[in-house]
Each structure stands twice: as C-alpha cells, then as structure tokens.
CSV table of C-alpha atoms and ligand atoms in Angstrom, one decimal:
chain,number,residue,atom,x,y,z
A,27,UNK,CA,-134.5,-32.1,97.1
A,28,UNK,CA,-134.1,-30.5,100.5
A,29,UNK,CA,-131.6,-32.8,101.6
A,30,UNK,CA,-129.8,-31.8,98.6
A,31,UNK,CA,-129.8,-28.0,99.3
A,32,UNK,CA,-128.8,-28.4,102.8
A,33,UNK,CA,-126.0,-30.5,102.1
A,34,UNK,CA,-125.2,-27.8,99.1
A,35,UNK,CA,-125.3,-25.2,101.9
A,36,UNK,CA,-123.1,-27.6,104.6
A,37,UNK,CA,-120.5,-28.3,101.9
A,38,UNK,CA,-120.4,-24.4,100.8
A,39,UNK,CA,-119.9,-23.4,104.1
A,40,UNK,CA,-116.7,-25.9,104.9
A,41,UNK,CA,-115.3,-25.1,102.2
A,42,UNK,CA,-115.7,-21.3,102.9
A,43,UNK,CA,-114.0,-22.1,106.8
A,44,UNK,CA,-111.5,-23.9,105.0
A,45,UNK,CA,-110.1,-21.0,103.2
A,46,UNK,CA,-110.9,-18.6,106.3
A,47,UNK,CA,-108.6,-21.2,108.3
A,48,UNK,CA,-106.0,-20.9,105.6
A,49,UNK,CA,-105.9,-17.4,105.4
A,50,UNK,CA,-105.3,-16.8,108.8
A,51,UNK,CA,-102.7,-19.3,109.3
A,52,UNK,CA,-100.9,-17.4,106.5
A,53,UNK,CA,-101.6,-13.8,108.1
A,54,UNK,CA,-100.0,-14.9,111.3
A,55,UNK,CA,-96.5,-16.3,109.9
A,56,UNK,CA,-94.4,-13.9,112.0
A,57,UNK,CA,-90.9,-13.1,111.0
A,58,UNK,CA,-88.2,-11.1,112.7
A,59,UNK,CA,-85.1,-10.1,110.7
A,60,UNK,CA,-82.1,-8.6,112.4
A,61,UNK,CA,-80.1,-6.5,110.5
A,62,UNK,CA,-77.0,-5.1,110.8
A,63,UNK,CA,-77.4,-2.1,108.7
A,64,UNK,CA,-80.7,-0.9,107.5
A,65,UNK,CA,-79.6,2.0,104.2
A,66,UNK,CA,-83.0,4.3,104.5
A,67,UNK,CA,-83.0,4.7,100.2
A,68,UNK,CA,-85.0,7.9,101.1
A,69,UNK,CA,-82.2,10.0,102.9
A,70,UNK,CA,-79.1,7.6,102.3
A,71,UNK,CA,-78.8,7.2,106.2
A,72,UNK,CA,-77.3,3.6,107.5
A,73,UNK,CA,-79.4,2.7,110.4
A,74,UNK,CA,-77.6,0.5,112.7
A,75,UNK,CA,-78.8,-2.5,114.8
A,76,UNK,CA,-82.1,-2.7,113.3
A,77,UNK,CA,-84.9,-5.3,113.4
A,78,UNK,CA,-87.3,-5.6,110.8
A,79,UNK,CA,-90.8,-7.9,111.8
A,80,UNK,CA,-92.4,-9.4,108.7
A,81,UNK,CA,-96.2,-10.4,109.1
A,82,UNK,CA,-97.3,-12.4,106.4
A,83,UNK,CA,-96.0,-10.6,103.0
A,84,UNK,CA,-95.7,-7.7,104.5
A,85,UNK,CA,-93.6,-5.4,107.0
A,86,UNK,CA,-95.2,-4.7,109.8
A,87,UNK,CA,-92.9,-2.6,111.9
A,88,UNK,CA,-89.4,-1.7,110.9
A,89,UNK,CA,-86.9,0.2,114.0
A,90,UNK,CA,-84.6,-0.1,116.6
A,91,UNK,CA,-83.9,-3.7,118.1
A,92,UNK,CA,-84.5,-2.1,121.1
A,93,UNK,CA,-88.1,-1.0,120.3
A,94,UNK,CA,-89.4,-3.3,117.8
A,95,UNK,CA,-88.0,-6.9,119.1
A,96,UNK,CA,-90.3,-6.8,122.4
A,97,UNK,CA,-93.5,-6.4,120.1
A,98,UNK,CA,-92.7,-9.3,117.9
A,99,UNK,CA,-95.0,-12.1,119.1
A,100,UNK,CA,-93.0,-15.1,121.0
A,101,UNK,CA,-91.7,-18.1,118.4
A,102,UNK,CA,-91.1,-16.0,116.0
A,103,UNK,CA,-88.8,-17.2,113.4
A,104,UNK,CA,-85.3,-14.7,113.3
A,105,UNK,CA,-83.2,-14.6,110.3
A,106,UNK,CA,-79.8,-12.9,111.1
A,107,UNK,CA,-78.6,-10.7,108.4
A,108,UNK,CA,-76.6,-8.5,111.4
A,109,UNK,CA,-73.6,-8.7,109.3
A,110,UNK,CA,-74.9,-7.4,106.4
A,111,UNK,CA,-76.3,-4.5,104.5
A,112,UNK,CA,-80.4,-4.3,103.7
A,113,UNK,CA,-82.3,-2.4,101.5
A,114,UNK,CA,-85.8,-2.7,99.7
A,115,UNK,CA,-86.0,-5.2,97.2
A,116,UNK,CA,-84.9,-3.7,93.6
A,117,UNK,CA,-87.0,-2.7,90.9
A,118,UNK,CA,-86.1,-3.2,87.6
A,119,UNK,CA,-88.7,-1.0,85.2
A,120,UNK,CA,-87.4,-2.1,81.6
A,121,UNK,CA,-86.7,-5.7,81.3
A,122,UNK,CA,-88.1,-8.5,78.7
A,123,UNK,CA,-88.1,-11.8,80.3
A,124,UNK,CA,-88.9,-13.6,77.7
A,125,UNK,CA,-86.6,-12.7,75.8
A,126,UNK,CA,-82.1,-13.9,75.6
A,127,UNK,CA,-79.5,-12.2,73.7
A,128,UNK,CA,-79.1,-15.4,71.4
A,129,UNK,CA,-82.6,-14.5,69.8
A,130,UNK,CA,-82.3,-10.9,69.5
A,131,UNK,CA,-81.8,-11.4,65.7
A,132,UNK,CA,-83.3,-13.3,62.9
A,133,UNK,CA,-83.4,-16.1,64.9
A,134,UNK,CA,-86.3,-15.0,66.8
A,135,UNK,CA,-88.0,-16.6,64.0
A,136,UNK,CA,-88.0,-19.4,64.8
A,137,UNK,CA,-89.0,-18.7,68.4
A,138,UNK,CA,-92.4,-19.9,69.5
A,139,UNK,CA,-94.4,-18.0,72.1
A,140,UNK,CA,-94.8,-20.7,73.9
A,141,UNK,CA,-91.2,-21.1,74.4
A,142,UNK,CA,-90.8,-17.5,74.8
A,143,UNK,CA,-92.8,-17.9,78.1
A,144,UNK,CA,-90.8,-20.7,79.2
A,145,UNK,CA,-87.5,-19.4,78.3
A,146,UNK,CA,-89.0,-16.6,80.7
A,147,UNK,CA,-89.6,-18.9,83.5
A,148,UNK,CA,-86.3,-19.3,83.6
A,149,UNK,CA,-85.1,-15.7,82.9
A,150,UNK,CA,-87.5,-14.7,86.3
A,151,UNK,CA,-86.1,-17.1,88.5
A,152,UNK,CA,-82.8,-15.6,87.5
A,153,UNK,CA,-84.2,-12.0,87.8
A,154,UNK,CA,-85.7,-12.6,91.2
A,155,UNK,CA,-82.4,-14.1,92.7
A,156,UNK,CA,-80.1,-10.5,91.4
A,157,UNK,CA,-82.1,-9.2,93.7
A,158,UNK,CA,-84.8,-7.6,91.6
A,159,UNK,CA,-88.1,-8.6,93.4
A,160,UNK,CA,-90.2,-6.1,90.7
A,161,UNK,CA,-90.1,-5.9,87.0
A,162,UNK,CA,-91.5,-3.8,84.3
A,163,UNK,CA,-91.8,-6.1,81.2
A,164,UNK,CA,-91.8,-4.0,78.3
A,165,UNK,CA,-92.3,-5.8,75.6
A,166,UNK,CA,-92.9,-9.9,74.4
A,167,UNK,CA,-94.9,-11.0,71.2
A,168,UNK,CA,-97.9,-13.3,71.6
A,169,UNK,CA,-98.7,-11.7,75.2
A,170,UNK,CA,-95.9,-14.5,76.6
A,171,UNK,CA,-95.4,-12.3,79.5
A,172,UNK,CA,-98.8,-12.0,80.7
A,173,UNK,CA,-98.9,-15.6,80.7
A,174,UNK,CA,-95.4,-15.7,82.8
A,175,UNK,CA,-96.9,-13.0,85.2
A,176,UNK,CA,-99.8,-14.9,85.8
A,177,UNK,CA,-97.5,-18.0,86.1
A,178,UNK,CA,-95.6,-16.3,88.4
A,179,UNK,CA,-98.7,-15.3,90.7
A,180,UNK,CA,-100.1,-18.1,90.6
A,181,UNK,CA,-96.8,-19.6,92.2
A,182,UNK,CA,-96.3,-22.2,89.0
A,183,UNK,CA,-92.9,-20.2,88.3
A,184,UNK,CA,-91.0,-18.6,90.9
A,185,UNK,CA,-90.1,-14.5,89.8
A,186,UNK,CA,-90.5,-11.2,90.8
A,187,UNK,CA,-93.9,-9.4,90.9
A,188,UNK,CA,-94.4,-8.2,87.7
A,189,UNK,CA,-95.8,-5.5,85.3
A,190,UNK,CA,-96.4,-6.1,81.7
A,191,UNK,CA,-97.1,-4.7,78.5
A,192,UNK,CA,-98.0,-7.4,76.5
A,193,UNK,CA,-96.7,-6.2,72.5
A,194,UNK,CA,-95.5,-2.7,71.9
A,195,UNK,CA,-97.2,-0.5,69.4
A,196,UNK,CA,-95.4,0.3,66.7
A,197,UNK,CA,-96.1,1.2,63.2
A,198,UNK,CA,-95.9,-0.9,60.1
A,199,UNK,CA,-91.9,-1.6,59.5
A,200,UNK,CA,-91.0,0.3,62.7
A,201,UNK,CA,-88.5,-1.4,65.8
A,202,UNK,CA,-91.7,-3.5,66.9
A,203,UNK,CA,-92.5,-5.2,63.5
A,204,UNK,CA,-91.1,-8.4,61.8
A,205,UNK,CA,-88.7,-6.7,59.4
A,206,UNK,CA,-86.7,-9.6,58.4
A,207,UNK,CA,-89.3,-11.5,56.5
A,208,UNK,CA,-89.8,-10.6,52.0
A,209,UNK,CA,-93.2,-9.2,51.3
A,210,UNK,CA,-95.0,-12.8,50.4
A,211,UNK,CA,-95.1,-13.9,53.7
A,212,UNK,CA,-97.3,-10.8,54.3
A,213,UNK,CA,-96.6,-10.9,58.3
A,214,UNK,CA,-96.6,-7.8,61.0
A,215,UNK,CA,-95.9,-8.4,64.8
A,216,UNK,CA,-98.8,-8.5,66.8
A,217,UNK,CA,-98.5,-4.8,67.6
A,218,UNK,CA,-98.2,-3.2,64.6
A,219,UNK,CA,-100.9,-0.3,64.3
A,220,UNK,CA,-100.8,2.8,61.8
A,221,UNK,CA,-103.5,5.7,62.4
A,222,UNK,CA,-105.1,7.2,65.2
A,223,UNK,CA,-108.4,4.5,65.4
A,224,UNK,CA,-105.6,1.7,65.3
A,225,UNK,CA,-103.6,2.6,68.0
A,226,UNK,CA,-106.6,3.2,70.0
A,227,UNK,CA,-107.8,-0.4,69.4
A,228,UNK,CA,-104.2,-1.6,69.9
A,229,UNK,CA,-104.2,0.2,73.2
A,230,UNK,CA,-107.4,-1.1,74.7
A,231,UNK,CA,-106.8,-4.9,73.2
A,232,UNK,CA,-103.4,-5.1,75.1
A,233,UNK,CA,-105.4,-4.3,78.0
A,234,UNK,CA,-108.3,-6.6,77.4
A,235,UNK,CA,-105.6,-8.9,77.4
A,236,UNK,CA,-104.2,-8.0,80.3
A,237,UNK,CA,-101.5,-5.3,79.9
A,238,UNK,CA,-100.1,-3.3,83.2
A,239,UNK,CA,-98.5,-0.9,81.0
A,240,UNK,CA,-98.3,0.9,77.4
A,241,UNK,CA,-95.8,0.0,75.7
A,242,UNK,CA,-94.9,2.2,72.1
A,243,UNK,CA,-92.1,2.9,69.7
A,244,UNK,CA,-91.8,6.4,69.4
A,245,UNK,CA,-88.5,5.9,67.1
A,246,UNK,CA,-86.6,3.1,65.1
A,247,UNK,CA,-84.3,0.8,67.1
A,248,UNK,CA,-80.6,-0.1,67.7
A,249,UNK,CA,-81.2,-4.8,67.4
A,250,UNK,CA,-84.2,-4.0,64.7
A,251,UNK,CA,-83.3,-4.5,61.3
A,252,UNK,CA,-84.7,-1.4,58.6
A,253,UNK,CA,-85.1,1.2,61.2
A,254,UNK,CA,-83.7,4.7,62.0
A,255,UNK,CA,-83.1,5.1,65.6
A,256,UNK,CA,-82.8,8.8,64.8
A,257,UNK,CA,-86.1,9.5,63.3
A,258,UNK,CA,-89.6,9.9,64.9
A,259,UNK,CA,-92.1,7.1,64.4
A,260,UNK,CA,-95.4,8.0,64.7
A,261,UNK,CA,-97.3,11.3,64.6
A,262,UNK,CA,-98.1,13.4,67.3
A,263,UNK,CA,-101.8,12.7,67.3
A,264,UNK,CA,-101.3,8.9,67.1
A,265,UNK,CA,-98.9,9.4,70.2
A,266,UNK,CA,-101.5,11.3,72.1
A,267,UNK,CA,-104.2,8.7,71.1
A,268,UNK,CA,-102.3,5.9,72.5
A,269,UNK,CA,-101.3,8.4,75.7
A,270,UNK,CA,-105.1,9.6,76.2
A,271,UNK,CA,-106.4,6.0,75.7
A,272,UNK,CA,-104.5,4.5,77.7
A,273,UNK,CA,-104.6,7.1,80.8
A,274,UNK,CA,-108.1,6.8,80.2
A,275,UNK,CA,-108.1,3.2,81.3
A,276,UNK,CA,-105.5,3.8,84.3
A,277,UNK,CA,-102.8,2.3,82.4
A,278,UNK,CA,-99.4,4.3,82.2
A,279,UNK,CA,-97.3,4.7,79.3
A,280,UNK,CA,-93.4,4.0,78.3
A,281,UNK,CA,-92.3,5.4,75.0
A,282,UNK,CA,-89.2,3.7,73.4
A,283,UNK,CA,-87.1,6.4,72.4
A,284,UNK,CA,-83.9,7.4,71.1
A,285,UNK,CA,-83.7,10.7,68.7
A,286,UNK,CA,-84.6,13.7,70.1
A,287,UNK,CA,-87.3,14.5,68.0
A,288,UNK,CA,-89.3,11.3,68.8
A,289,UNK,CA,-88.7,11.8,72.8
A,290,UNK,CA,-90.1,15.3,72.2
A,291,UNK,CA,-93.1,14.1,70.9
A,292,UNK,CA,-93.4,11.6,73.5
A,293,UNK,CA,-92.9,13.5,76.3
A,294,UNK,CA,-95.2,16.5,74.4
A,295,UNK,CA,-98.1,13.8,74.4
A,296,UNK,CA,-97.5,12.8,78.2
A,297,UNK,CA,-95.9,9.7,78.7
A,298,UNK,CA,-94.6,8.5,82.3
A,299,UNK,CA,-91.3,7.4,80.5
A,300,UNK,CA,-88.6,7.9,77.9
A,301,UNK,CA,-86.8,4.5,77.4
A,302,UNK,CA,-83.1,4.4,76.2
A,303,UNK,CA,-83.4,8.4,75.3
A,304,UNK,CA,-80.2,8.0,73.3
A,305,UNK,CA,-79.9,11.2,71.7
A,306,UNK,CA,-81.1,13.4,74.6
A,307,UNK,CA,-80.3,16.8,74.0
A,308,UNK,CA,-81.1,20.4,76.1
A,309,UNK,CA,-84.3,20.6,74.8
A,310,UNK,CA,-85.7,17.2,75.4
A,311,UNK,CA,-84.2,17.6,78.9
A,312,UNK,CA,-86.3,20.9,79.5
A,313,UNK,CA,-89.0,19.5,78.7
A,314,UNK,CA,-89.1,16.4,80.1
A,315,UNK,CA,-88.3,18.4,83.4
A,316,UNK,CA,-91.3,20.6,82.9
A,317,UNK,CA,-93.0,17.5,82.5
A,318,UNK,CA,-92.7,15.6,85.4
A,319,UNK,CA,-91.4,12.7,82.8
A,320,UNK,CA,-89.2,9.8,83.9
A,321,UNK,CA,-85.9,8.9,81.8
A,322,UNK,CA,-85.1,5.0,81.9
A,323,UNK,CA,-81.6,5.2,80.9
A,324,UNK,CA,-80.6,1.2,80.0
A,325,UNK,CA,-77.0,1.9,79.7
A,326,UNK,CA,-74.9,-1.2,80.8
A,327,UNK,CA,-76.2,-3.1,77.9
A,328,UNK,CA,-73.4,-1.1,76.0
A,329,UNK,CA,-70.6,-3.0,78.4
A,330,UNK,CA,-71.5,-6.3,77.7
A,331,UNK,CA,-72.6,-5.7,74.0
A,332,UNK,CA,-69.1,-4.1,73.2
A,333,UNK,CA,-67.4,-7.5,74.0
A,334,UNK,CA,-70.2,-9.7,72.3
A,335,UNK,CA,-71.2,-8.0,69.7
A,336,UNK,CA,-69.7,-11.0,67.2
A,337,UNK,CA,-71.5,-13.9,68.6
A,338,UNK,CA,-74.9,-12.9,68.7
A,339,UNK,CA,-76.7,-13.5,66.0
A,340,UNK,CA,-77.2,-9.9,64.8
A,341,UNK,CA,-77.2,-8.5,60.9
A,342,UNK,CA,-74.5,-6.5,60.1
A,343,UNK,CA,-76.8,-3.4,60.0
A,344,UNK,CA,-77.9,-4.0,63.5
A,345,UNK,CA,-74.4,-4.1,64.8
A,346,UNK,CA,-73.3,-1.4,62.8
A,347,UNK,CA,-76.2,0.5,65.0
A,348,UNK,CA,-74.9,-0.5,68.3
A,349,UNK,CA,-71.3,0.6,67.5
A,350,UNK,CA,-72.7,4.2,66.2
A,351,UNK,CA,-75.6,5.0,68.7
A,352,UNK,CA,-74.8,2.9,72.0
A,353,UNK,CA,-71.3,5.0,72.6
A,354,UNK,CA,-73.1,8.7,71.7
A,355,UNK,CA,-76.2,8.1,74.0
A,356,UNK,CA,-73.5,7.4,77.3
A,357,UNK,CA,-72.5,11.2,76.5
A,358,UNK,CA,-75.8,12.5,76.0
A,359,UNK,CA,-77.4,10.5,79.1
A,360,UNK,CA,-74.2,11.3,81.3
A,361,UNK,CA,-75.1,15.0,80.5
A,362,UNK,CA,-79.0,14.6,81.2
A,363,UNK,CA,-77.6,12.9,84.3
A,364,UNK,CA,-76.1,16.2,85.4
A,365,UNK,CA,-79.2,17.9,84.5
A,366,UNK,CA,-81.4,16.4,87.1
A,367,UNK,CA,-83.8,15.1,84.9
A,368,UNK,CA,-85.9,11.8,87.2
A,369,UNK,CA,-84.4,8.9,86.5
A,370,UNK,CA,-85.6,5.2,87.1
A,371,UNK,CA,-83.5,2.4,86.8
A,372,UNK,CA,-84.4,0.1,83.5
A,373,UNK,CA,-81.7,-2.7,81.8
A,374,UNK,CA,-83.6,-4.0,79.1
A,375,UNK,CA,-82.4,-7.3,80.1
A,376,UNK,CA,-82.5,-9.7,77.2
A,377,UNK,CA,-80.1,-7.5,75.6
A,378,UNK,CA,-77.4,-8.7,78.5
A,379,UNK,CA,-78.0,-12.0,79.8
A,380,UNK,CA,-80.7,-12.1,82.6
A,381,UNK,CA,-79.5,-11.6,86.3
A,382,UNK,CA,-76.6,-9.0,85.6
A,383,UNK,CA,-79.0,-6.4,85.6
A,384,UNK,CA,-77.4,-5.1,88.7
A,385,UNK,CA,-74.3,-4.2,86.7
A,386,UNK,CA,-76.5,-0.7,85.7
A,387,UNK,CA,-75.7,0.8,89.2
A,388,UNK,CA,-71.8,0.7,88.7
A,389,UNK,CA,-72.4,2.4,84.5
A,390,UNK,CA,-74.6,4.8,85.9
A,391,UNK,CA,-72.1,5.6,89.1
A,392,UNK,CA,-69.4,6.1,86.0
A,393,UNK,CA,-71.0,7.9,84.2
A,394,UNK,CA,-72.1,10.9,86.9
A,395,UNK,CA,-75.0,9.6,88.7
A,396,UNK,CA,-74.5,9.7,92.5
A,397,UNK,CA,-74.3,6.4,93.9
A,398,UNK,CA,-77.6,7.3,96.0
A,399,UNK,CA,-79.6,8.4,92.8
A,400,UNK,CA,-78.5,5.3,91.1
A,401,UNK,CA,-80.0,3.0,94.5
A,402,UNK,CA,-83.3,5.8,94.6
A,403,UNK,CA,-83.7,4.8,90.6
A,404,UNK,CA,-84.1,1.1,91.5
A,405,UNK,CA,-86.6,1.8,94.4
A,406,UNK,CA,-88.6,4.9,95.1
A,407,UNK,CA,-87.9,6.3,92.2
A,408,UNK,CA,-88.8,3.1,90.3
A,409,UNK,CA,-91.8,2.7,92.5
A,410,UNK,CA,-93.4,5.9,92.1
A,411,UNK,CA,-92.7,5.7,88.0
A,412,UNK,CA,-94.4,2.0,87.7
A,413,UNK,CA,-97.4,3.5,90.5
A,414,UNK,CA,-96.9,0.9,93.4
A,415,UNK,CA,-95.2,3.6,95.6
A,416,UNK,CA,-97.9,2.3,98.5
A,417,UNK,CA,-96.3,-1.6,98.3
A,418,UNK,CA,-93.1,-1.5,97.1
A,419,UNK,CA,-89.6,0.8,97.2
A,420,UNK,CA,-88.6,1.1,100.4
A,421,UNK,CA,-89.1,-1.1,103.9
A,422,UNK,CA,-92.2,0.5,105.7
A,423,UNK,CA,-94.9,-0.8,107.5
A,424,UNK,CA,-97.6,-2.3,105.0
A,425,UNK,CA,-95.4,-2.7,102.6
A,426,UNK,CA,-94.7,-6.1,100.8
A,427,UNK,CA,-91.5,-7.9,102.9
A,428,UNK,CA,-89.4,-7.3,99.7
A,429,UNK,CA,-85.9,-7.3,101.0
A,430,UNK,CA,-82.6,-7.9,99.7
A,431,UNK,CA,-79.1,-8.1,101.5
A,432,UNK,CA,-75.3,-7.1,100.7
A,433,UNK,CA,-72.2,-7.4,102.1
A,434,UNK,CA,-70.7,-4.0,102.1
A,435,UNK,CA,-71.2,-0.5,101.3
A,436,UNK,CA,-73.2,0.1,98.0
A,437,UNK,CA,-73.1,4.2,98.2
A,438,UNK,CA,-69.1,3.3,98.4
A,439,UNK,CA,-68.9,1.0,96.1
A,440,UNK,CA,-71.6,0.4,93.4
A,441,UNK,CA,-70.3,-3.3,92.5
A,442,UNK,CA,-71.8,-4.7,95.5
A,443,UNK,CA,-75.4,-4.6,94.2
A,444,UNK,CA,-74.1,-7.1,91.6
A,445,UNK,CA,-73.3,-9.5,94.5
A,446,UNK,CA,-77.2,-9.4,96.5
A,447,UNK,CA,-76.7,-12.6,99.2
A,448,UNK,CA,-80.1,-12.3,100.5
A,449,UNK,CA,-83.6,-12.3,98.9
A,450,UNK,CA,-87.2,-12.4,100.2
A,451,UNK,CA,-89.9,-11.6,98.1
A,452,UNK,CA,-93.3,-11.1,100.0
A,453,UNK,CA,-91.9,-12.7,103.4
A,454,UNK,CA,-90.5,-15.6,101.7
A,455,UNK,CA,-86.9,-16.7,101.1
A,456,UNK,CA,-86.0,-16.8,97.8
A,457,UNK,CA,-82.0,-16.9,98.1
A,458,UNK,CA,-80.2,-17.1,101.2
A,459,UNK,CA,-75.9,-17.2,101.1
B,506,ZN,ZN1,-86.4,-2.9,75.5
C-alpha cells in the first residue's frame, strides 16, 4: 500500500514537470517581425521601420528597429513584412459562423446542429485567414457555436478567438423563432422566451451553457419570415430583465434592432449594442450618445444581397424586406455616421459568404465614415465594445500577437483590407503570401 502511494506521488509529480517543461518551452518561442509600416489604429500615424518581438502569444515590445531589435534574444526567428503595411488583427463583432447564405431560408430546416458546427469549422478557418483574428458570434441554434469556440480553443478547428452567444432571445413568432413551420408541429427555436421570469431563465441558461454574450431581438427581422422589422418586440421590462440579468452575471448585451422604437427601448434598458439599427433616426442617435451605446452597423450585406437576392433560397416576403429596408437603413446609418454616434465594425457574415467581411470598410468609407473610424471600428473600438480592450485591438506589449498585413495604404484606399496577405493569431502563422 505504501509502495502504491509513493509511486502515486512519483508519477504525479512527472507528470506535473512534464507540463512545467512544456509550458516554458512555449513561453520562450521568440519571434521578431520587421515591419515596414506599423499604422498606430489609435492616432492614424504610419510608423516606419518598425520591429515588433512576439514572446509566446503575445507582444512583448513593439518600437523602433533601432531600439527593440538589440533586446530580442539571439536565434530568434524574423519574419520580414518590411514591405508591407501592419496593423492589429481585426475584430469582427457580429458574425454567425455557423451559418451560409444558402440556409438563410426555409432550408435551414433541414439543417442539423451538428452540421451547423461543422459548416462553422469551415466558415472560421475562412474568417481567421480575411484577417479577422476575433469574432462576436451572435447568434446559432442548438449552442453550435459554443461547441465551435471550444473547438477552436482547443486547437481541433483552426479560427479566430471567439465570443458567443449561444441562441438569441426572442419572443414567440419574433426574428429568432421557427416561423416557417404550421401550428401541428408545435415547434419554437431554442430561444424563444415571452415574460419577464422567461427571459431571465433564458438569460442565465445561455450562460450556464456557456454564452460570452446576450444576444436578443429587440424588433422583427429583414431574412425572417412573419416579422415587422419596424415594430418593437418585446416590452420594456422584459428588455431590462434580460439587460439587468445578464450585467448581473458580467455578460454584455447586443440588441438586434432595426425600427426606432425598438432601438429606443434597447438602448433605454442599457444594452452595449444596437445591431443593424436600420431605421435610426435623431432621437435614437441622442440617446444612444447619452448612453455610451455602440451602433454595429452591418451594411455591406446590402452589396452582395442586391446581386443575389434570386438565388438564395429566400420567400418572397423575405426579399420583399431586403429590397424595402436594406436601401433606407444606408441613409439613416450614413446620417448617424455623421452624428458621431460609436461605432464597431459587425458584418453579419452568413448573410454574405464568410471571408468578405472585409468588404464593410470600403461601404462604410462610402457612405461617410472616415477611413480611420472605419479601421478604429474593427479594433479598439471593437475591443473596448466586446470588453477585451486589455488583449486585443491594437499591437502593445501584453497583448495577444494578433497581427495582420497589407500591401498598401488602407486610410487611402479602403479595398486593401479586403486583400490581408499576412495573418498570425496568438504568435502563430495562420496565412503568409
Ligand atoms: Zn445577425
């Protein structure tokens, strides 16, 4: 028996030196990346002849080649990006992995969760190569994209880091039920909850279950079939409810929005984000200013819906909605642009094919967003909204190596995000042109 517990305690203890040893070998990877122009997201400054040393996952000095190549330890590894742009690695706050545009419609019936996740396995990879090294997943039935997060960190799928809301709340026939099914099949989607005790439930189960993020429905949709976009959905108490309950637990909250009424109510019961905000107007603006409250535009879905719109497999109601609302809310955001309301960068990829989601910098940049704000939406903006302004957003010591490259001028011309040549999530390659 005592034989037994000191070989218990020997074994223990080499397996505990084992993982020590591994650790540290990891800690030590040393990395120094040259770059050619460094674009500082927080003042729009180029900063020339820069070296960036990556320790592990993380940075841990950032500066002038001059200063910062004579600290890097000897055998180093260099990457030379001295010919290209670098910025953080970009943040996209609204997309739905698990998700494609072919099952946007009643075909999503037929759509398993289990193949949701793996459809999202492929839809990270994609993700992660555009350049996008965070996501905020907003949004997947049967809790798929906790799975694919948990995937993802455990290395089984390679994707960004990512932040997920398991089902959205929505009440019963609103944009985040099953709509499509007659009565006898008796079916709601998995985050269906009417009532103030409901939602609360709803709230803290999605977290029990692993949810980053709230998720709710604070209006009808645009690709739902039944729903108003224009009206409100839910009350203002069952808004606060899920809000309150959800602060509570240290768990922030994005409203899907489009009328004005429901973003007022929203943004009244003290959500981090509107989502879409289609029909903005003066008011909602004010408020949203007074606030504190993020808007998460998503308008180049409209560009590649426009041209698609007839081979999706979308009811004619649903693409009646796109032509009617998608064209109005470019006005109404373009205006809230000018307004100065803070604005992160979302896509609600899924809607667009996965990997374009860079094509948001150029349809903000058209429609009146400084080419600066639009890059500040997809990183410290983005960052502080989603709460990981301490490990990701910009390239500062002790901050994950997330870094992407360009060739070009982005705060000239916006198309070059759409063309990222270099990507390294957490001090590892992931793409490398
Ligand atoms: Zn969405």
């Amino acid at each position: 028996m005592k034989r037994f517990t000191i070989l218990c305690v020997l074994l223990l203890l080499a397996a505990g030196l084992g993982n020590t040893q591994e650790r540290k070998k990891d800690a030590l990877a040393q990395l120094a990346i040259r770059a050619g122009k460094v674009l500082d997201v927080r003042t729009g400054k180029y900063l020339a002849d820069q070296v960036i040393w990556v320790e592990g996952d993380r940075i841990k000095a950032i500066g002038s080649a001059a200063d910062v190549q004579k600290q890097i330890p000897a055998g180093a590894k260099t990457i030379d990006l001295s010919s290209a742009t670098v910025l953080p690695g970009l943040i996209d706050c609204h997309t739905h992995l698990t998700m494609n545009p072919k099952t946007l419609g009643p075909s999503r019936l037929r759509i398993s969760y289990p193949r949701a996740a793996l459809m999202g396995a492929h839809n990270a990879r994609v993700t992660l190569e555009a350049g996008f090294t965070t996501v905020r997943n907003v949004g997947a039935s049967g809790y798929a994209d906790i799975a694919l997060r948990e995937a993802i960190k455990d290395g089984d799928v390679v994707g960004p880091r990512m932040l997920a809301s398991g089902p959205p709340l929505s009440i019963t026939g609103g944009h985040g039920d099953e709509n499509y099914l007659a009565p006898q099949f008796n079916y709601s989607d998995d985050g269906v909850a009417d009532g103030v005790p409901a939602v609360m439930e709803k709230v803290r189960q999605n977290i029990k279950y692993g949810a980053d993020v709230i998720k709710f429905m604070a209006t009808g949709g645009v690709l739902s079939e039944g729903d108003n976009p224009a009206v409100a959905q839910y009350s203002l108490e069952e808004m606060k409810a899920i809000v309150d309950t959800a602060h509570s637990l240290g768990r922030k909250v994005a409203a899907h929005a489009h009328g004005a009424p429901g973003i007022k109510l929203a943004v009244i019961a003290g959500v981090d984000s509107i989502e879409h905000g289609s029909y903005i107007d003066d008011e909602a603006i004010r408020l949203m200013k007074e606030h504190g409250t993020y808007l998460v535009p998503t308008v180049f879905l409209e560009d590649w819906l426009v041209g698609n719109l007839e081979v999706l497999n979308l009811t004619p109601s649903m693409k009646e909605k796109a032509k009617t609302v998608l064209p109005i809310a470019k006005q109404n955001l373009s205006h809230a642009f000018q307004s100065g309301v803070k604005v992160a960068f979302g896509t609600d990829s899924a809607v667009y094919p996965h990997g374009l989601n860079a094509g948001e910098f150029a349809t903000m940049v058209k429609m009146g967003l400084p080419p600066l704000a639009a890059i500040q939406a997809a990183t410290v903006n983005a960052a502080d909204l989603i709460g990981w302004s301490d490990r990701v957003g910009t390239l500062e010591p002790s901050k994950f190596a997330d870094i992407v490259a360009v060739n070009g001028d982005p705060l000239a011309d916006p198309h070059v995000m759409e063309h990222v040549r270099f990507v390294m999530k957490g001090g590892e390659v992931v793409k490398n042109e």
